[in-house]
Amino acid sequence: MATTAAATAVGLLGAPTSDGDGPPVTIPRTPAREAAERELSKGEYHQDDPGLLNRVLDWLWDHISSLLDAAAQASPGGWVGLTVILVLLVLLAVALRLRLGRLRPAVSSDDGALFAKGPRSAAEHRREAEAHAVAERWNQALQERMRAIVRSLEERALLDHRPGRTADEAALEAGVALPAHADELRSAARAFDEVTYADRLADASVYAAVRDLDLALQRTQPPLSASGHEPGAEALVAHGAAGGEANVREGRGT
């Protein structure tokens, strides 16, 4: 409608006119253009114009189309090659998301605490872990089994009871007390962090590894140095007792 009106306005204002007797009357180009602009600026010529949102969307689509056309021309194979590249990028993004898990800021010491609820015994954590495992809730099962490991070490006085301890801190401290299992403790803590803070999904094999570690730790006795005794202390005590007994015998013999 606006185009037709513009043509009509220009035709009427710029076309030669005559009264039939005299020479044709013409309007100069510039006044004719200004008159046409004034005419077309009237509201009745813009009733069917697209809204602001539609104009913005049209502008964006034009620019996106231009970018895609340029990319298609630059990529090998044209549009087919560009489609293959986009599909590969999407697959790469999905693979990275599955591999790395959800991105989240670093947790504070409170958020990273191993025990989120009130104090429970190691046996209670083990029972809850097995209940989750039977239902194949492997993430929760792994978390409870890791809590059972740490609580058990606290109950055996191999770790002190410290609120706010993280799984990594517990694994590091327990590795000092039980050096033969230090690597396994760190792996269990890392698995706990991944399912708790990175939304990684555990499976039966990951849970089984942490469960087996828990069972092995229950059968492991710490070295004497880790349990608070100096190496050779018992031998010195035994030697002193033997010497005292010998002295008593000598006294009796005299």
mmCIF file of C-alpha atoms in Angstrom:
data_model
loop_
_atom_site.group_PDB
_atom_site.id
_atom_site.type_symbol
_atom_site.label_atom_id
_atom_site.label_comp_id
_atom_site.label_asym_id
_atom_site.label_seq_id
_atom_site.Cartn_x
_atom_site.Cartn_y
_atom_site.Cartn_z
ATOM 1 C CA MET A 1 0.000 0.000 0.000
ATOM 2 C CA ALA A 2 2.799 2.392 0.884
ATOM 3 C CA THR A 3 4.613 1.648 -2.384
ATOM 4 C CA THR A 4 1.498 2.263 -4.452
ATOM 5 C CA ALA A 5 0.827 5.484 -2.605
ATOM 6 C CA ALA A 6 4.398 6.628 -3.176
ATOM 7 C CA ALA A 7 4.161 5.954 -6.853
ATOM 8 C CA THR A 8 0.841 7.748 -7.010
ATOM 9 C CA ALA A 9 2.191 10.729 -5.078
ATOM 10 C CA VAL A 10 5.267 11.006 -7.243
ATOM 11 C CA GLY A 11 3.194 10.582 -10.369
ATOM 12 C CA LEU A 12 0.756 13.264 -9.380
ATOM 13 C CA LEU A 13 3.325 15.736 -8.146
ATOM 14 C CA GLY A 14 6.083 15.110 -10.628
ATOM 15 C CA ALA A 15 4.139 14.378 -13.816
ATOM 16 C CA PRO A 16 3.641 17.102 -16.405
ATOM 17 C CA THR A 17 0.241 18.728 -16.230
ATOM 18 C CA SER A 18 -1.559 21.003 -18.606
ATOM 19 C CA ASP A 19 -4.851 22.807 -18.744
ATOM 20 C CA GLY A 20 -5.218 21.729 -22.386
ATOM 21 C CA ASP A 21 -4.393 25.108 -23.920
ATOM 22 C CA GLY A 22 -0.987 26.095 -22.532
ATOM 23 C CA PRO A 23 2.354 24.285 -22.255
ATOM 24 C CA PRO A 24 2.657 21.432 -19.723
ATOM 25 C CA VAL A 25 3.340 22.441 -16.112
ATOM 26 C CA THR A 26 6.065 20.497 -14.317
ATOM 27 C CA ILE A 27 7.193 20.443 -10.638
ATOM 28 C CA PRO A 28 10.912 20.389 -9.903
ATOM 29 C CA ARG A 29 12.359 17.080 -8.619
ATOM 30 C CA THR A 30 13.231 18.228 -5.069
ATOM 31 C CA PRO A 31 9.858 19.805 -4.183
ATOM 32 C CA ALA A 32 8.146 16.768 -5.708
ATOM 33 C CA ARG A 33 10.164 14.369 -3.510
ATOM 34 C CA GLU A 34 9.483 16.436 -0.390
ATOM 35 C CA ALA A 35 5.788 16.570 -1.174
ATOM 36 C CA ALA A 36 5.749 12.772 -1.682
ATOM 37 C CA GLU A 37 7.511 12.225 1.666
ATOM 38 C CA ARG A 38 5.015 14.426 3.440
ATOM 39 C CA GLU A 39 2.183 12.535 1.829
ATOM 40 C CA LEU A 40 3.600 9.137 2.704
ATOM 41 C CA SER A 41 4.248 10.131 6.320
ATOM 42 C CA LYS A 42 0.522 10.228 6.978
ATOM 43 C CA GLY A 43 -0.817 7.528 9.307
ATOM 44 C CA GLU A 44 -3.193 5.912 6.836
ATOM 45 C CA TYR A 45 -0.229 4.699 4.778
ATOM 46 C CA HIS A 46 1.357 2.844 7.763
ATOM 47 C CA GLN A 47 -1.582 0.983 9.270
ATOM 48 C CA ASP A 48 -0.339 -2.380 7.964
ATOM 49 C CA ASP A 49 3.366 -1.863 8.733
ATOM 50 C CA PRO A 50 5.002 -4.614 10.864
ATOM 51 C CA GLY A 51 5.528 -3.862 14.550
ATOM 52 C CA LEU A 52 8.828 -3.100 16.226
ATOM 53 C CA LEU A 53 9.340 -6.715 17.319
ATOM 54 C CA ASN A 54 8.766 -8.018 13.816
ATOM 55 C CA ARG A 55 11.186 -5.498 12.385
ATOM 56 C CA VAL A 56 13.853 -6.496 14.924
ATOM 57 C CA LEU A 57 13.308 -10.188 14.161
ATOM 58 C CA ASP A 58 13.502 -9.515 10.434
ATOM 59 C CA TRP A 59 16.756 -7.603 10.946
ATOM 60 C CA LEU A 60 18.235 -10.417 13.014
ATOM 61 C CA TRP A 61 17.165 -13.058 10.539
ATOM 62 C CA ASP A 62 18.671 -11.104 7.655
ATOM 63 C CA HIS A 63 22.006 -10.860 9.465
ATOM 64 C CA ILE A 64 21.958 -14.521 10.531
ATOM 65 C CA SER A 65 21.138 -15.560 6.990
ATOM 66 C CA SER A 66 24.020 -13.468 5.709
ATOM 67 C CA LEU A 67 26.402 -15.066 8.204
ATOM 68 C CA LEU A 68 25.204 -18.570 7.345
ATOM 69 C CA ASP A 69 25.536 -17.879 3.645
ATOM 70 C CA ALA A 70 29.072 -16.621 4.167
ATOM 71 C CA ALA A 71 29.922 -19.659 6.303
ATOM 72 C CA ALA A 72 28.424 -22.018 3.734
ATOM 73 C CA GLN A 73 30.492 -20.447 0.981
ATOM 74 C CA ALA A 74 33.651 -20.702 3.068
ATOM 75 C CA SER A 75 33.097 -24.272 4.284
ATOM 76 C CA PRO A 76 33.931 -27.236 2.040
ATOM 77 C CA GLY A 77 30.806 -28.725 0.573
ATOM 78 C CA GLY A 78 28.670 -25.625 0.923
ATOM 79 C CA TRP A 79 25.519 -26.012 2.970
ATOM 80 C CA VAL A 80 26.016 -29.752 3.371
ATOM 81 C CA GLY A 81 29.486 -29.239 4.820
ATOM 82 C CA LEU A 82 28.229 -26.488 7.127
ATOM 83 C CA THR A 83 25.438 -28.767 8.394
ATOM 84 C CA VAL A 84 27.944 -31.522 9.135
ATOM 85 C CA ILE A 85 30.165 -29.079 11.046
ATOM 86 C CA LEU A 86 27.216 -27.820 13.131
ATOM 87 C CA VAL A 87 26.131 -31.374 13.951
ATOM 88 C CA LEU A 88 29.667 -32.238 15.044
ATOM 89 C CA LEU A 89 29.818 -29.155 17.269
ATOM 90 C CA VAL A 90 26.527 -30.117 18.922
ATOM 91 C CA LEU A 91 27.752 -33.667 19.526
ATOM 92 C CA LEU A 92 31.009 -32.316 20.958
ATOM 93 C CA ALA A 93 29.097 -30.044 23.343
ATOM 94 C CA VAL A 94 26.922 -32.964 24.503
ATOM 95 C CA ALA A 95 29.991 -35.159 25.033
ATOM 96 C CA LEU A 96 31.725 -32.460 27.077
ATOM 97 C CA ARG A 97 28.589 -31.953 29.158
ATOM 98 C CA LEU A 98 28.390 -35.660 29.938
ATOM 99 C CA ARG A 99 32.119 -35.894 30.629
ATOM 100 C CA LEU A 100 32.540 -32.820 32.810
ATOM 101 C CA GLY A 101 29.114 -32.634 34.391
ATOM 102 C CA ARG A 102 27.315 -29.484 35.371
ATOM 103 C CA LEU A 103 29.471 -26.468 35.888
ATOM 104 C CA ARG A 104 29.159 -24.944 39.325
ATOM 105 C CA PRO A 105 31.214 -22.511 41.364
ATOM 106 C CA ALA A 106 33.633 -23.790 43.945
ATOM 107 C CA VAL A 107 31.849 -24.876 47.074
ATOM 108 C CA SER A 108 32.561 -23.322 50.423
ATOM 109 C CA SER A 109 33.752 -25.333 53.370
ATOM 110 C CA ASP A 110 30.209 -25.568 54.740
ATOM 111 C CA ASP A 111 28.721 -26.719 51.431
ATOM 112 C CA GLY A 112 31.520 -29.238 51.004
ATOM 113 C CA ALA A 113 31.045 -30.876 54.404
ATOM 114 C CA LEU A 114 30.939 -34.650 54.272
ATOM 115 C CA PHE A 115 28.129 -35.057 56.807
ATOM 116 C CA ALA A 116 25.118 -32.945 55.916
ATOM 117 C CA LYS A 117 22.828 -34.422 58.598
ATOM 118 C CA GLY A 118 23.170 -35.089 62.276
ATOM 119 C CA PRO A 119 25.641 -37.620 63.666
ATOM 120 C CA ARG A 120 24.961 -41.253 62.803
ATOM 121 C CA SER A 121 26.988 -44.373 63.343
ATOM 122 C CA ALA A 122 28.971 -46.124 60.647
ATOM 123 C CA ALA A 123 26.558 -49.057 60.812
ATOM 124 C CA GLU A 124 23.620 -46.733 60.095
ATOM 125 C CA HIS A 125 25.407 -45.256 57.090
ATOM 126 C CA ARG A 126 26.181 -48.757 55.805
ATOM 127 C CA ARG A 127 22.561 -49.869 56.115
ATOM 128 C CA GLU A 128 21.378 -46.785 54.237
ATOM 129 C CA ALA A 129 24.018 -47.324 51.566
ATOM 130 C CA GLU A 130 22.876 -50.904 51.016
ATOM 131 C CA ALA A 131 19.241 -49.793 50.834
ATOM 132 C CA HIS A 132 20.147 -47.325 48.092
ATOM 133 C CA ALA A 133 22.200 -49.980 46.302
ATOM 134 C CA VAL A 134 19.281 -52.437 46.287
ATOM 135 C CA ALA A 135 17.166 -49.714 44.653
ATOM 136 C CA GLU A 136 20.067 -48.982 42.237
ATOM 137 C CA ARG A 137 20.414 -45.418 43.472
ATOM 138 C CA TRP A 138 24.150 -45.569 43.034
ATOM 139 C CA ASN A 139 24.927 -41.914 43.735
ATOM 140 C CA GLN A 140 23.252 -41.982 47.134
ATOM 141 C CA ALA A 141 24.692 -45.409 47.879
ATOM 142 C CA LEU A 142 28.216 -44.181 47.173
ATOM 143 C CA GLN A 143 27.750 -41.088 49.318
ATOM 144 C CA GLU A 144 26.493 -43.077 52.307
ATOM 145 C CA ARG A 145 29.265 -45.658 51.977
ATOM 146 C CA MET A 146 31.902 -42.923 51.955
ATOM 147 C CA ARG A 147 30.318 -41.451 55.084
ATOM 148 C CA ALA A 148 30.395 -44.897 56.655
ATOM 149 C CA ILE A 149 34.138 -45.145 55.954
ATOM 150 C CA VAL A 150 34.910 -41.838 57.632
ATOM 151 C CA ARG A 151 32.571 -42.455 60.577
ATOM 152 C CA SER A 152 34.109 -45.881 61.121
ATOM 153 C CA LEU A 153 37.600 -44.384 61.236
ATOM 154 C CA GLU A 154 36.366 -41.824 63.745
ATOM 155 C CA GLU A 155 34.835 -44.557 65.866
ATOM 156 C CA ARG A 156 38.170 -46.400 65.831
ATOM 157 C CA ALA A 157 39.962 -43.173 66.874
ATOM 158 C CA LEU A 158 41.981 -43.160 63.652
ATOM 159 C CA LEU A 159 40.387 -39.821 62.802
ATOM 160 C CA ASP A 160 39.302 -37.161 65.230
ATOM 161 C CA HIS A 161 35.673 -36.025 65.257
ATOM 162 C CA ARG A 162 35.782 -32.706 63.408
ATOM 163 C CA PRO A 163 32.612 -31.011 62.112
ATOM 164 C CA GLY A 164 32.796 -29.621 58.600
ATOM 165 C CA ARG A 165 35.405 -32.087 57.362
ATOM 166 C CA THR A 166 35.289 -32.676 53.601
ATOM 167 C CA ALA A 167 35.735 -36.012 51.884
ATOM 168 C CA ASP A 168 39.121 -34.934 50.511
ATOM 169 C CA GLU A 169 40.339 -33.879 53.946
ATOM 170 C CA ALA A 170 39.161 -37.132 55.484
ATOM 171 C CA ALA A 171 40.879 -39.175 52.762
ATOM 172 C CA LEU A 172 44.137 -37.277 53.231
ATOM 173 C CA GLU A 173 44.130 -37.710 56.996
ATOM 174 C CA ALA A 174 43.070 -41.355 56.813
ATOM 175 C CA GLY A 175 45.814 -42.031 54.280
ATOM 176 C CA VAL A 176 48.350 -40.971 56.893
ATOM 177 C CA ALA A 177 46.896 -43.396 59.430
ATOM 178 C CA LEU A 178 46.451 -46.194 56.876
ATOM 179 C CA PRO A 179 49.112 -45.606 54.218
ATOM 180 C CA ALA A 180 48.458 -48.926 52.466
ATOM 181 C CA HIS A 181 45.023 -47.623 51.425
ATOM 182 C CA ALA A 182 45.931 -43.977 50.765
ATOM 183 C CA ASP A 183 45.389 -44.177 46.991
ATOM 184 C CA GLU A 184 42.056 -45.955 47.352
ATOM 185 C CA LEU A 185 40.883 -43.392 49.892
ATOM 186 C CA ARG A 186 41.703 -40.534 47.528
ATOM 187 C CA SER A 187 39.851 -42.293 44.685
ATOM 188 C CA ALA A 188 36.787 -42.784 46.889
ATOM 189 C CA ALA A 189 36.825 -39.119 47.922
ATOM 190 C CA ARG A 190 37.112 -38.040 44.301
ATOM 191 C CA ALA A 191 34.140 -40.230 43.358
ATOM 192 C CA PHE A 192 32.152 -38.703 46.239
ATOM 193 C CA ASP A 193 32.961 -35.175 45.012
ATOM 194 C CA GLU A 194 32.010 -35.996 41.425
ATOM 195 C CA VAL A 195 28.548 -37.312 42.246
ATOM 196 C CA THR A 196 27.902 -34.684 44.935
ATOM 197 C CA TYR A 197 29.175 -31.507 43.293
ATOM 198 C CA ALA A 198 29.536 -32.216 39.551
ATOM 199 C CA ASP A 199 26.323 -34.210 38.955
ATOM 200 C CA ARG A 200 28.266 -37.204 37.682
ATOM 201 C CA LEU A 201 26.392 -40.499 37.653
ATOM 202 C CA ALA A 202 27.875 -43.406 39.554
ATOM 203 C CA ASP A 203 27.209 -47.022 38.651
ATOM 204 C CA ALA A 204 27.377 -50.383 40.366
ATOM 205 C CA SER A 205 31.107 -50.786 39.744
ATOM 206 C CA VAL A 206 31.986 -47.411 41.290
ATOM 207 C CA TYR A 207 29.887 -48.179 44.355
ATOM 208 C CA ALA A 208 31.379 -51.668 44.628
ATOM 209 C CA ALA A 209 34.892 -50.193 44.720
ATOM 210 C CA VAL A 210 34.004 -47.912 47.644
ATOM 211 C CA ARG A 211 32.151 -50.717 49.437
ATOM 212 C CA ASP A 212 35.126 -53.057 49.068
ATOM 213 C CA LEU A 213 37.388 -50.322 50.442
ATOM 214 C CA ASP A 214 35.114 -49.986 53.463
ATOM 215 C CA LEU A 215 35.285 -53.733 54.115
ATOM 216 C CA ALA A 216 39.066 -53.779 53.679
ATOM 217 C CA LEU A 217 39.544 -50.882 56.082
ATOM 218 C CA GLN A 218 37.532 -52.686 58.744
ATOM 219 C CA ARG A 219 40.049 -55.546 58.593
ATOM 220 C CA THR A 220 43.124 -53.292 58.495
ATOM 221 C CA GLN A 221 45.090 -52.450 61.606
ATOM 222 C CA PRO A 222 47.113 -49.228 61.587
ATOM 223 C CA PRO A 223 50.886 -49.273 62.044
ATOM 224 C CA LEU A 224 52.078 -48.727 65.611
ATOM 225 C CA SER A 225 53.337 -45.239 64.792
ATOM 226 C CA ALA A 226 49.910 -44.299 63.444
ATOM 227 C CA SER A 227 48.109 -45.623 66.527
ATOM 228 C CA GLY A 228 50.013 -43.420 68.936
ATOM 229 C CA HIS A 229 52.839 -45.812 69.937
ATOM 230 C CA GLU A 230 56.471 -45.191 69.225
ATOM 231 C CA PRO A 231 58.202 -47.925 67.213
ATOM 232 C CA GLY A 232 60.041 -50.266 69.535
ATOM 233 C CA ALA A 233 58.248 -49.080 72.671
ATOM 234 C CA GLU A 234 56.812 -52.493 73.404
ATOM 235 C CA ALA A 235 60.238 -54.088 72.909
ATOM 236 C CA LEU A 236 61.768 -51.650 75.384
ATOM 237 C CA VAL A 237 59.096 -52.430 77.930
ATOM 238 C CA ALA A 238 59.616 -56.156 77.480
ATOM 239 C CA HIS A 239 63.388 -55.737 77.771
ATOM 240 C CA GLY A 240 62.994 -53.736 80.998
ATOM 241 C CA ALA A 241 60.698 -56.342 82.472
ATOM 242 C CA ALA A 242 63.109 -59.119 81.614
ATOM 243 C CA GLY A 243 65.997 -57.210 83.192
ATOM 244 C CA GLY A 244 64.023 -56.621 86.367
ATOM 245 C CA GLU A 245 63.112 -60.274 86.614
ATOM 246 C CA ALA A 246 66.785 -61.231 86.210
ATOM 247 C CA ASN A 247 67.757 -58.873 89.013
ATOM 248 C CA VAL A 248 65.156 -60.409 91.293
ATOM 249 C CA ARG A 249 66.500 -63.857 90.580
ATOM 250 C CA GLU A 250 70.046 -62.760 91.295
ATOM 251 C CA GLY A 251 68.909 -61.252 94.590
ATOM 252 C CA ARG A 252 67.221 -64.451 95.585
ATOM 253 C CA GLY A 253 70.304 -66.424 94.761
ATOM 254 C CA THR A 254 72.575 -64.373 96.958
#
